[in-house]
PDB file of C-alpha atoms in Angstrom:
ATOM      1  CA  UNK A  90       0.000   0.000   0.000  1.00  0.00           C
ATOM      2  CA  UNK A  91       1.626   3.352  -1.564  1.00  0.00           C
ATOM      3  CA  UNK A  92       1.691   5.994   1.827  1.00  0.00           C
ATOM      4  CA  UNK A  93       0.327   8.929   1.219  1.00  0.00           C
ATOM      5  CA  UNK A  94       3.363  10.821   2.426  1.00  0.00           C
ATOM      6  CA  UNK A  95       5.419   9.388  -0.380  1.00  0.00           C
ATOM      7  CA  UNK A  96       2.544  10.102  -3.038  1.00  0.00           C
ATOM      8  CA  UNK A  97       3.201  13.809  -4.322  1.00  0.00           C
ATOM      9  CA  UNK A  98      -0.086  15.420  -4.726  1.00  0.00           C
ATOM     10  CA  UNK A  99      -1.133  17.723  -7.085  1.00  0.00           C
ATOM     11  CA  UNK A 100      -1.825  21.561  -6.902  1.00  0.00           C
ATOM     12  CA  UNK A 101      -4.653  22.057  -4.845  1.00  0.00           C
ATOM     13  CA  UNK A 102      -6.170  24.557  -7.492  1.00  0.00           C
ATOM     14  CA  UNK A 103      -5.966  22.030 -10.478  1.00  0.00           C
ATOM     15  CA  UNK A 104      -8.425  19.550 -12.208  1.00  0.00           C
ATOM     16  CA  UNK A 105      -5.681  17.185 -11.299  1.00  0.00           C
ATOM     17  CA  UNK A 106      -6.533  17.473  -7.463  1.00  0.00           C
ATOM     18  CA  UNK A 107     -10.339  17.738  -7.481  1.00  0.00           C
ATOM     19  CA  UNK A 108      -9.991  14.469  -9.871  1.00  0.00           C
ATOM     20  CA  UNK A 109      -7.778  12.994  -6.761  1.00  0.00           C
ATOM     21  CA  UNK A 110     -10.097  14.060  -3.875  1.00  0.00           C
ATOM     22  CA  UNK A 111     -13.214  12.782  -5.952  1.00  0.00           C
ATOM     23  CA  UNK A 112     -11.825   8.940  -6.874  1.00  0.00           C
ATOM     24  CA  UNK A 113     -10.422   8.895  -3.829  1.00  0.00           C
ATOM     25  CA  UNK A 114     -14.624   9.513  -2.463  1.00  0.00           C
ATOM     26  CA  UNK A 115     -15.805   6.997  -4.360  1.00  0.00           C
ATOM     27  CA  UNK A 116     -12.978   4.413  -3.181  1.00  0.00           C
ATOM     28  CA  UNK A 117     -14.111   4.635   0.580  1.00  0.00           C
ATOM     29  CA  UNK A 118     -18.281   5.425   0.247  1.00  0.00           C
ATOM     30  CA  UNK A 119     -18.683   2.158   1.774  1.00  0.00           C
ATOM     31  CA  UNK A 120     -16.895   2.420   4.758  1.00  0.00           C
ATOM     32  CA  UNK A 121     -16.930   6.135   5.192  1.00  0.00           C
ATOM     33  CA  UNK A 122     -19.890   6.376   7.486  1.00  0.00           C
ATOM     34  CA  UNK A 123     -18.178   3.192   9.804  1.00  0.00           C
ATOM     35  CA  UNK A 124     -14.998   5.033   9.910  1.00  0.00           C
ATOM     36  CA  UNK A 125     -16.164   8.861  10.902  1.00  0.00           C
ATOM     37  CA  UNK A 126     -18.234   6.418  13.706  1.00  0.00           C
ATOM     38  CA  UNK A 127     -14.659   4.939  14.656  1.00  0.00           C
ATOM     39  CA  UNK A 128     -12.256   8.088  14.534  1.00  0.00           C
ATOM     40  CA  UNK A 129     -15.111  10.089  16.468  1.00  0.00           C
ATOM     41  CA  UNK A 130     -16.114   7.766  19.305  1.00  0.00           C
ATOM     42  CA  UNK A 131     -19.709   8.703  17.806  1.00  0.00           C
ATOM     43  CA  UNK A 132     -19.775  11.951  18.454  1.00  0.00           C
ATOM     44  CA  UNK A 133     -19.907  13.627  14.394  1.00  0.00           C
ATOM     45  CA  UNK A 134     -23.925  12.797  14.828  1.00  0.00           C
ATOM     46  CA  UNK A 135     -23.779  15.282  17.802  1.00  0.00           C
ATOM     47  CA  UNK A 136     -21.660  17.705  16.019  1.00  0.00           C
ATOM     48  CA  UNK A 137     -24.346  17.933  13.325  1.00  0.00           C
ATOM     49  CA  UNK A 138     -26.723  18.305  15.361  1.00  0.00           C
ATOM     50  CA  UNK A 139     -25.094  21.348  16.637  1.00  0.00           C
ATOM     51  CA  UNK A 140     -23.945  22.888  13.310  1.00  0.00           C
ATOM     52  CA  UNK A 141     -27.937  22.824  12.597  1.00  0.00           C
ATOM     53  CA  UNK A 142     -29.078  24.622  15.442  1.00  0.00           C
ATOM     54  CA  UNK A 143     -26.230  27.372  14.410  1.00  0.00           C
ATOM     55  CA  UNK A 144     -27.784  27.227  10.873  1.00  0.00           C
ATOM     56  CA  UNK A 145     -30.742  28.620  12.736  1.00  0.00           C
ATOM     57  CA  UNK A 146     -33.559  26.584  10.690  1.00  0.00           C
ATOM     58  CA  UNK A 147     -36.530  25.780  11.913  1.00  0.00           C
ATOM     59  CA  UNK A 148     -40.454  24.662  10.008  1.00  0.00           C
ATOM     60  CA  UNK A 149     -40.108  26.033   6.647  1.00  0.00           C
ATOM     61  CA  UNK A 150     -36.874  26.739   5.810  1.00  0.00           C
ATOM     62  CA  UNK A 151     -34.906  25.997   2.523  1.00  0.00           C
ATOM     63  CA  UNK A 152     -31.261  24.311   2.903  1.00  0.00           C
ATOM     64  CA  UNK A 153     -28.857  23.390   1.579  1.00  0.00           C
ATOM     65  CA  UNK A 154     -26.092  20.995   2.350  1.00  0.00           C
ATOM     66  CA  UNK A 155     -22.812  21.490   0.634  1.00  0.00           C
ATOM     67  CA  UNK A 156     -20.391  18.284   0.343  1.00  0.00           C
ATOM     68  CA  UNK A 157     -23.053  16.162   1.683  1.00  0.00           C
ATOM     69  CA  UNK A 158     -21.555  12.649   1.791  1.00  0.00           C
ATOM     70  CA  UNK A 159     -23.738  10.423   2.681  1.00  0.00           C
ATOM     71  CA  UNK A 160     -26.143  12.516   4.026  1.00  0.00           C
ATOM     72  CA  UNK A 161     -26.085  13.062   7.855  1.00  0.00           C
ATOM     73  CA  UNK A 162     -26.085  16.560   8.081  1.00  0.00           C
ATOM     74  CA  UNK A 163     -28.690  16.913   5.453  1.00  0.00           C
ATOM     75  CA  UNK A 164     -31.063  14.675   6.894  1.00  0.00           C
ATOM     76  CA  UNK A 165     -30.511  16.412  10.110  1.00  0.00           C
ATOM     77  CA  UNK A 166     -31.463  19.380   8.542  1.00  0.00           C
ATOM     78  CA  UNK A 167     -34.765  17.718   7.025  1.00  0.00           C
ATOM     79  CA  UNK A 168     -35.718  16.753  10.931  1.00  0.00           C
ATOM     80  CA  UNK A 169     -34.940  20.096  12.278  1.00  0.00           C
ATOM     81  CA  UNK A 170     -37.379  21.943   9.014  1.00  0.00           C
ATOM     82  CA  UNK A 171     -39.890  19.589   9.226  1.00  0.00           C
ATOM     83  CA  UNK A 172     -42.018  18.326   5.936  1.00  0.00           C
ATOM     84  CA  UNK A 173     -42.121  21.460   4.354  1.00  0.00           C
ATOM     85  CA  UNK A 174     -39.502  23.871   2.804  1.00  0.00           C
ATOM     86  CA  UNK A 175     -37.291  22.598   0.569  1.00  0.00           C
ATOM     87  CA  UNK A 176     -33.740  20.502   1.508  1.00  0.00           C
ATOM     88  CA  UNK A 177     -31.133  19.942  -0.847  1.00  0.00           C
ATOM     89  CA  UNK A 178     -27.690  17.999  -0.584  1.00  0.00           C
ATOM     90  CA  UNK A 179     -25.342  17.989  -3.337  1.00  0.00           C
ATOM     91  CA  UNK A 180     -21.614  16.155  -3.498  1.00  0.00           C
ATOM     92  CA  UNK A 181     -19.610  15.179  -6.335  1.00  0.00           C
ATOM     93  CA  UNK A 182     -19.527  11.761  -5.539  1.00  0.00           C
ATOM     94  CA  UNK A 183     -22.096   9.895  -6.860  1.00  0.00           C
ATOM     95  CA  UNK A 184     -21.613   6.847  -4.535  1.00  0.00           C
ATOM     96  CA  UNK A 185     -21.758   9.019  -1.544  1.00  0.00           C
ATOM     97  CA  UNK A 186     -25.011  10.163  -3.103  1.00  0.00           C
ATOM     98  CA  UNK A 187     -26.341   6.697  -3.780  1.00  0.00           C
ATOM     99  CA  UNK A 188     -25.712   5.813   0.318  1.00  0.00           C
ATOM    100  CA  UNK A 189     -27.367   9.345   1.216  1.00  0.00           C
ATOM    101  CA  UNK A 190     -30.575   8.495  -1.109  1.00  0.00           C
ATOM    102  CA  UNK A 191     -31.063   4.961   0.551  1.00  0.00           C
ATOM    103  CA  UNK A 192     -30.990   6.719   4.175  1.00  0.00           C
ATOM    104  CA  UNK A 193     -33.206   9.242   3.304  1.00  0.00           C
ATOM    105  CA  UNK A 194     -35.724   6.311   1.794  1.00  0.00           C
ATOM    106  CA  UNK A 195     -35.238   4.356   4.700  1.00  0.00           C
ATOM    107  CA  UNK A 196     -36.076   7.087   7.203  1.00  0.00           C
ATOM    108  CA  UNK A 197     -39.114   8.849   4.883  1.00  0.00           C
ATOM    109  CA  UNK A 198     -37.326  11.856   4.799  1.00  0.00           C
ATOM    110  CA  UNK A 199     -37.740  13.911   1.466  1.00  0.00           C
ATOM    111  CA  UNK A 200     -34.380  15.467   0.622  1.00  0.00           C
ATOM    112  CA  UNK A 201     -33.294  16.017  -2.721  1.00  0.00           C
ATOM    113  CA  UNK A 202     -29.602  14.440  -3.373  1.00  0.00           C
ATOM    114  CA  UNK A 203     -27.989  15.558  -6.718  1.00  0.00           C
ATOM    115  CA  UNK A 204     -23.998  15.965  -7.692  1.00  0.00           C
ATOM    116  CA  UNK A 205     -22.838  18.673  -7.964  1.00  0.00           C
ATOM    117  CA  UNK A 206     -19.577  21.121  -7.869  1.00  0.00           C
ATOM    118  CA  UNK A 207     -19.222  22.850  -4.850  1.00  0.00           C
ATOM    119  CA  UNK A 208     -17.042  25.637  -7.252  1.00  0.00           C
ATOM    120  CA  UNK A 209     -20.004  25.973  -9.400  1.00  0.00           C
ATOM    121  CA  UNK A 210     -23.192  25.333  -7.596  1.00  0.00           C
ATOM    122  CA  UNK A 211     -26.084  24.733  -9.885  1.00  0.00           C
ATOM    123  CA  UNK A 212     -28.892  26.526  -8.017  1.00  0.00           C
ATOM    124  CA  UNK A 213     -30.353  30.178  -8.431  1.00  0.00           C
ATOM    125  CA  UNK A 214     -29.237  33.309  -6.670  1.00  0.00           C
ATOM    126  CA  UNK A 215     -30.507  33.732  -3.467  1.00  0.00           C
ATOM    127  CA  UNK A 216     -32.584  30.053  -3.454  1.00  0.00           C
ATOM    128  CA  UNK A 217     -31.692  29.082   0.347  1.00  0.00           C
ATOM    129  CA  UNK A 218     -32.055  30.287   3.566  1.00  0.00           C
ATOM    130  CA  UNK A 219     -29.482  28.188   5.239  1.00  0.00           C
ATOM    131  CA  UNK A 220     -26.047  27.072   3.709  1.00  0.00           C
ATOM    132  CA  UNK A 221     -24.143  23.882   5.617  1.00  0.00           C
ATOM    133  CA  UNK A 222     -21.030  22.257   5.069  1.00  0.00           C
ATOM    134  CA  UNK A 223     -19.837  19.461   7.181  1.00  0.00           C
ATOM    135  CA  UNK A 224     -16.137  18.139   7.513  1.00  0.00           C
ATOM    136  CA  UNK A 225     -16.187  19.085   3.065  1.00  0.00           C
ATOM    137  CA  UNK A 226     -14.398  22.813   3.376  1.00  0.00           C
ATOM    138  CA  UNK A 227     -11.109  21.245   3.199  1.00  0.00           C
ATOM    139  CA  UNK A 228     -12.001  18.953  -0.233  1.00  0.00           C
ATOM    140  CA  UNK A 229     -12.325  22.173  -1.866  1.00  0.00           C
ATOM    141  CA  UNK A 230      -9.790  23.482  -4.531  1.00  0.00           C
ATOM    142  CA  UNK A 231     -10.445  26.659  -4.115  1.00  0.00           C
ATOM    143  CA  UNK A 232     -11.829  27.531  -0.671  1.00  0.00           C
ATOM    144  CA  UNK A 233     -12.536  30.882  -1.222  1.00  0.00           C
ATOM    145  CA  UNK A 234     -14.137  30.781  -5.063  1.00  0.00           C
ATOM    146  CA  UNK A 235     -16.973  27.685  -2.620  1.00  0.00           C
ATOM    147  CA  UNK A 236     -17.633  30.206  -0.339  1.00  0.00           C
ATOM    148  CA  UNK A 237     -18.490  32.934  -3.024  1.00  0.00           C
ATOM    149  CA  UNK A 238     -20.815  30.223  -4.147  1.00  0.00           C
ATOM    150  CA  UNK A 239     -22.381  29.313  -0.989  1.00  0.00           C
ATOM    151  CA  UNK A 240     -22.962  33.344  -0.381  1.00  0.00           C
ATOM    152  CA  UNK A 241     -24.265  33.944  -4.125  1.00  0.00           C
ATOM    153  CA  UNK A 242     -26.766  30.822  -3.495  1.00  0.00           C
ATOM    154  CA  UNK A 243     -27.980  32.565   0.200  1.00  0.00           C
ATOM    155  CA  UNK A 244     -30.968  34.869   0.377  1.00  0.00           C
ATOM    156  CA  UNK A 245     -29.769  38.414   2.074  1.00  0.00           C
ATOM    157  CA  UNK A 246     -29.683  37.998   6.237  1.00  0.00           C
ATOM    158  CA  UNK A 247     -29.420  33.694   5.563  1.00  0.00           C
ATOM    159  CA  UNK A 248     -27.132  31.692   7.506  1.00  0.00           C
ATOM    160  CA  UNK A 249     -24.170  29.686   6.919  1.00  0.00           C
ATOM    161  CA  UNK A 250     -22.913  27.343   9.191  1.00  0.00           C
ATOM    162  CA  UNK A 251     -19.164  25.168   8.347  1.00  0.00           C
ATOM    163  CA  UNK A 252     -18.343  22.446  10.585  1.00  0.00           C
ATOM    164  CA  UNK A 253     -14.669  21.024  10.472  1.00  0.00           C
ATOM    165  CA  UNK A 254     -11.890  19.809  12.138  1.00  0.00           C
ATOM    166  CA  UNK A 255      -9.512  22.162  13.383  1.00  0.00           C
ATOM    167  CA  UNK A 256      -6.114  21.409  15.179  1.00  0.00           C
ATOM    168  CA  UNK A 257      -5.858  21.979  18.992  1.00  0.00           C
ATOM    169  CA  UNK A 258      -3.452  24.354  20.328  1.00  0.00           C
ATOM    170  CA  UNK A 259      -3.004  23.587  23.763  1.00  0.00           C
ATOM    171  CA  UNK A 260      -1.446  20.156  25.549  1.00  0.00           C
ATOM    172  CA  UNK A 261      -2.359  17.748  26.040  1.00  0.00           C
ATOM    173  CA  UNK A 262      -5.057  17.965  23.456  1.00  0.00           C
ATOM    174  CA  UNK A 263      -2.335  18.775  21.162  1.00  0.00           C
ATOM    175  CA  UNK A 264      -0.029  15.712  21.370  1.00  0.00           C
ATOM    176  CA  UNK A 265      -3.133  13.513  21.687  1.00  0.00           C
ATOM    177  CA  UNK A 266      -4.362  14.785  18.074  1.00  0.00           C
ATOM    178  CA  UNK A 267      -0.917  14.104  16.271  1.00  0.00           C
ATOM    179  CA  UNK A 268      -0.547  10.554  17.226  1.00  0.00           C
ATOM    180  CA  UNK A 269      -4.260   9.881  16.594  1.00  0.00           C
ATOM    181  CA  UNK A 270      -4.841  11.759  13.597  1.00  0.00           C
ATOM    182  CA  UNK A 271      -1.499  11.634  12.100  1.00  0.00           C
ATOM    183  CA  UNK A 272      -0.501   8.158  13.028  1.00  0.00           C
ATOM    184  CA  UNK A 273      -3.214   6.068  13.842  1.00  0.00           C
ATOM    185  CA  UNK A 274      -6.043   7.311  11.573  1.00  0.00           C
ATOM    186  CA  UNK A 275      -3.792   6.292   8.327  1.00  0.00           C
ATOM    187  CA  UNK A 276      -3.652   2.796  10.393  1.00  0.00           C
ATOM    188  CA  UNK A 277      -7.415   2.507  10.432  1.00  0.00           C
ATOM    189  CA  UNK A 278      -7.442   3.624   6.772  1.00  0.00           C
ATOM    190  CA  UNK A 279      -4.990   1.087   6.100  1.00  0.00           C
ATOM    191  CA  UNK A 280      -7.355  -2.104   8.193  1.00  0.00           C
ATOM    192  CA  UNK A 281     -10.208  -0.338   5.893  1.00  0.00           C
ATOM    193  CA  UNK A 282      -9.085  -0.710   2.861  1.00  0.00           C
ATOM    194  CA  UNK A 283      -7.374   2.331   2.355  1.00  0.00           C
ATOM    195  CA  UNK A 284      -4.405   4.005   4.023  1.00  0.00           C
ATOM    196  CA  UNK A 285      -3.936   6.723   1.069  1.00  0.00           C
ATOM    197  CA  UNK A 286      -7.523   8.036   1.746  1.00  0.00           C
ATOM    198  CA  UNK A 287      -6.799   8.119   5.674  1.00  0.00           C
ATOM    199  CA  UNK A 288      -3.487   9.767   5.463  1.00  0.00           C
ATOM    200  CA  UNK A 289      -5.073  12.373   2.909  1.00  0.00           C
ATOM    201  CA  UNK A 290      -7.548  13.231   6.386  1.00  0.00           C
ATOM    202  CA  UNK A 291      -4.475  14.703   8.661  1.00  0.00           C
ATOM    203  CA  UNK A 292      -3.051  16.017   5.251  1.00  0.00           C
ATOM    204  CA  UNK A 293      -5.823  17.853   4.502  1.00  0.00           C
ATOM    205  CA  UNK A 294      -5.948  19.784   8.372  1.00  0.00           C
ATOM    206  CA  UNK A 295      -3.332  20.775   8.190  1.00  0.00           C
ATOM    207  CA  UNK A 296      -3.261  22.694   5.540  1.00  0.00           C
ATOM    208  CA  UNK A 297      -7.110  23.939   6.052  1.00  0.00           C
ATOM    209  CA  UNK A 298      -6.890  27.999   7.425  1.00  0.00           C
ATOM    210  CA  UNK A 299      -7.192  28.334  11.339  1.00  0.00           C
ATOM    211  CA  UNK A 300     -10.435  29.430  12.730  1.00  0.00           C
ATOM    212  CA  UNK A 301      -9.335  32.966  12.948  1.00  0.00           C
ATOM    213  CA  UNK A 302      -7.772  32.815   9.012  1.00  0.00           C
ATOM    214  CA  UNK A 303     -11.492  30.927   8.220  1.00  0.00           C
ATOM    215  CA  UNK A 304     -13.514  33.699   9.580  1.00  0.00           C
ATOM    216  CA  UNK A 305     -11.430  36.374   7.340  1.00  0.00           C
ATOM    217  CA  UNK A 306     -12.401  34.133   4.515  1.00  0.00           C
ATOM    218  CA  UNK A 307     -16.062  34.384   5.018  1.00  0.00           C
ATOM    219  CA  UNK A 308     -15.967  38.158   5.865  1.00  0.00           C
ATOM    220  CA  UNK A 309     -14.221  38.307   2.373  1.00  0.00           C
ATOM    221  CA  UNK A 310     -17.201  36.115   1.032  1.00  0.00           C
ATOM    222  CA  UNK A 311     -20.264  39.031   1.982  1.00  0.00           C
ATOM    223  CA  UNK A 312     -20.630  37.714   5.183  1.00  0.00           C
ATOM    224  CA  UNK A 313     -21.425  39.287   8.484  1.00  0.00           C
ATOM    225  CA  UNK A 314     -22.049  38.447  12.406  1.00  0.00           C
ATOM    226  CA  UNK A 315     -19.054  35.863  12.184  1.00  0.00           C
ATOM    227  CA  UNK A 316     -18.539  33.704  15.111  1.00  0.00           C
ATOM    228  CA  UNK A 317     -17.100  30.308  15.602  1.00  0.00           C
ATOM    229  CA  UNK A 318     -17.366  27.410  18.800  1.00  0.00           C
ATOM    230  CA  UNK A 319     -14.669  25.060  19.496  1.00  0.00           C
ATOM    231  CA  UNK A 320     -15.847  21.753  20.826  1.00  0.00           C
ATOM    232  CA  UNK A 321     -14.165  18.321  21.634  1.00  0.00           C
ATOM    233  CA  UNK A 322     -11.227  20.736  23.218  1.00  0.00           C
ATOM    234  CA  UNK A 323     -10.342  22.310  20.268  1.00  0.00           C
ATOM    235  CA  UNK A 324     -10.761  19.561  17.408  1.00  0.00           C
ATOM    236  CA  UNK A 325     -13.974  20.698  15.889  1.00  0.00           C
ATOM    237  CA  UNK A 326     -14.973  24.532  15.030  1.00  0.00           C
ATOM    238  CA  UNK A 327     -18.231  25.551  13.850  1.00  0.00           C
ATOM    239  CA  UNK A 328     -18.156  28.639  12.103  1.00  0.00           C
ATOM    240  CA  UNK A 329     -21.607  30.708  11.702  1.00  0.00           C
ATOM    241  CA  UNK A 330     -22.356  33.815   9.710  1.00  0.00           C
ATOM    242  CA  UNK A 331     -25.351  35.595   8.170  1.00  0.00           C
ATOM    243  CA  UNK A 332     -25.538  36.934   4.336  1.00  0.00           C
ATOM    244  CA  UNK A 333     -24.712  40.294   4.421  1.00  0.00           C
ATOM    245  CA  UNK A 334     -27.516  42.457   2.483  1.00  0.00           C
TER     246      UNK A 334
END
């Protein structure tokens, strides 16, 4: 098995690399949902559930769910909202989309699922009042250009919430992230199936901006009222802003 230390990657703003990130998608759909379950304890389903109530939706609203995977924090969404307003998740993986379809069908929960590119999002101006991404900010290419997008897409005062891991700063939190994130995540990855995938995840962190850097970002994007919580000690941010006018 080829480490993904010793695999050169391409430019992060090339074809080349969303190509990568989106095979690499496909590879683990089967076990991705098992493994986020493993490296969490459980606790992503909470996370959600907390990135929705800083999305601020509630009976009614329209949402969208960028990077969906399979599907949890959409269908979290569609529970929060309720049977009417409209919920969307798009990915560019279609067999992350194929596992988020059959949990929507097996809960009764109308969502629509459709692929997309978060780069180039193929909905109207101003179609949503709530924007979500979970753990998919630091898949994109071009960070900035998505969350351009995810403003253009956002009615005027809607709310954007990104939830993603972030690396701690303080010990022992600190140490206790490296080994388990840079050492034995790629392990797991490895028992899985695939270590390239699972060394791509500490990778990836570390180059994603700090929550500070993040929130310049989305003031950049047109957005306002910026704020971000740090859970699990420091290894999850949610970010939350509102559409400026």
């Amino acid at each position: 098995m080829i480490n993904a230390a010793e695999t050169e990657r391409p430019e992060r703003d090339s074809e080349e690399f969303a190509t990568q990130v989106r095979g690499m998608f496909d590879r683990i759909a089967g076990v991705y949902d098992l493994m986020n379950s493993a490296m969490t304890a459980g606790l992503h389903h909470q996370w959600r559930e907390r990135a929705v109530d800083r999305a601020e939706v509630g009976p009614g609203s329209d949402a969208l769910d960028v990077c969906c995977g399979t599907g949890d924090l959409t269908l979290a969404l569609r529970r929060r909202i309720g049977p009417d307003g409209r919920v969307v998740g798009c990915d560019f993986s279609e067999p992350m989309l194929e596992i988020a379809r059959r949990k929507s069908g097996e809960e009764g929960l109308a969502v629509e699922f459709g692929w997309a590119d978060a780069l180039d999002l193929p909905y109207g101006d101003a179609s949503f009042d709530a924007v979500t991404v979970g753990f998919g900010a630091r898949n994109l290419a071009d960070l900035q250009k998505g969350l351009g997008e995810m403003a253009r897409v956002l009615r005027s005062g809607g709310r954007l919430a990104i939830l993603e891991i972030t690396r701690p700063q303080r010990e022992p939190l600190s140490s206790f992230y490296s080994l388990w994130f840079d050492r034995l995540v790629p392990v797991l990855g490895a028992v899985a199936g695939d270590q390239d995938a699972y060394s791509y995840l500490p990778e990836s962190v570390r180059s994603f901006p700090e929550p500070e850097a993040l929130a310049a970002m989305i003031d950049w994007a047109g957005f306002a009222k910026i704020r971000w919580l740090l859970l699990a000690g420091g290894i999850i941010a949610i970010h939350n802003a509102t559409r400026s006018p």
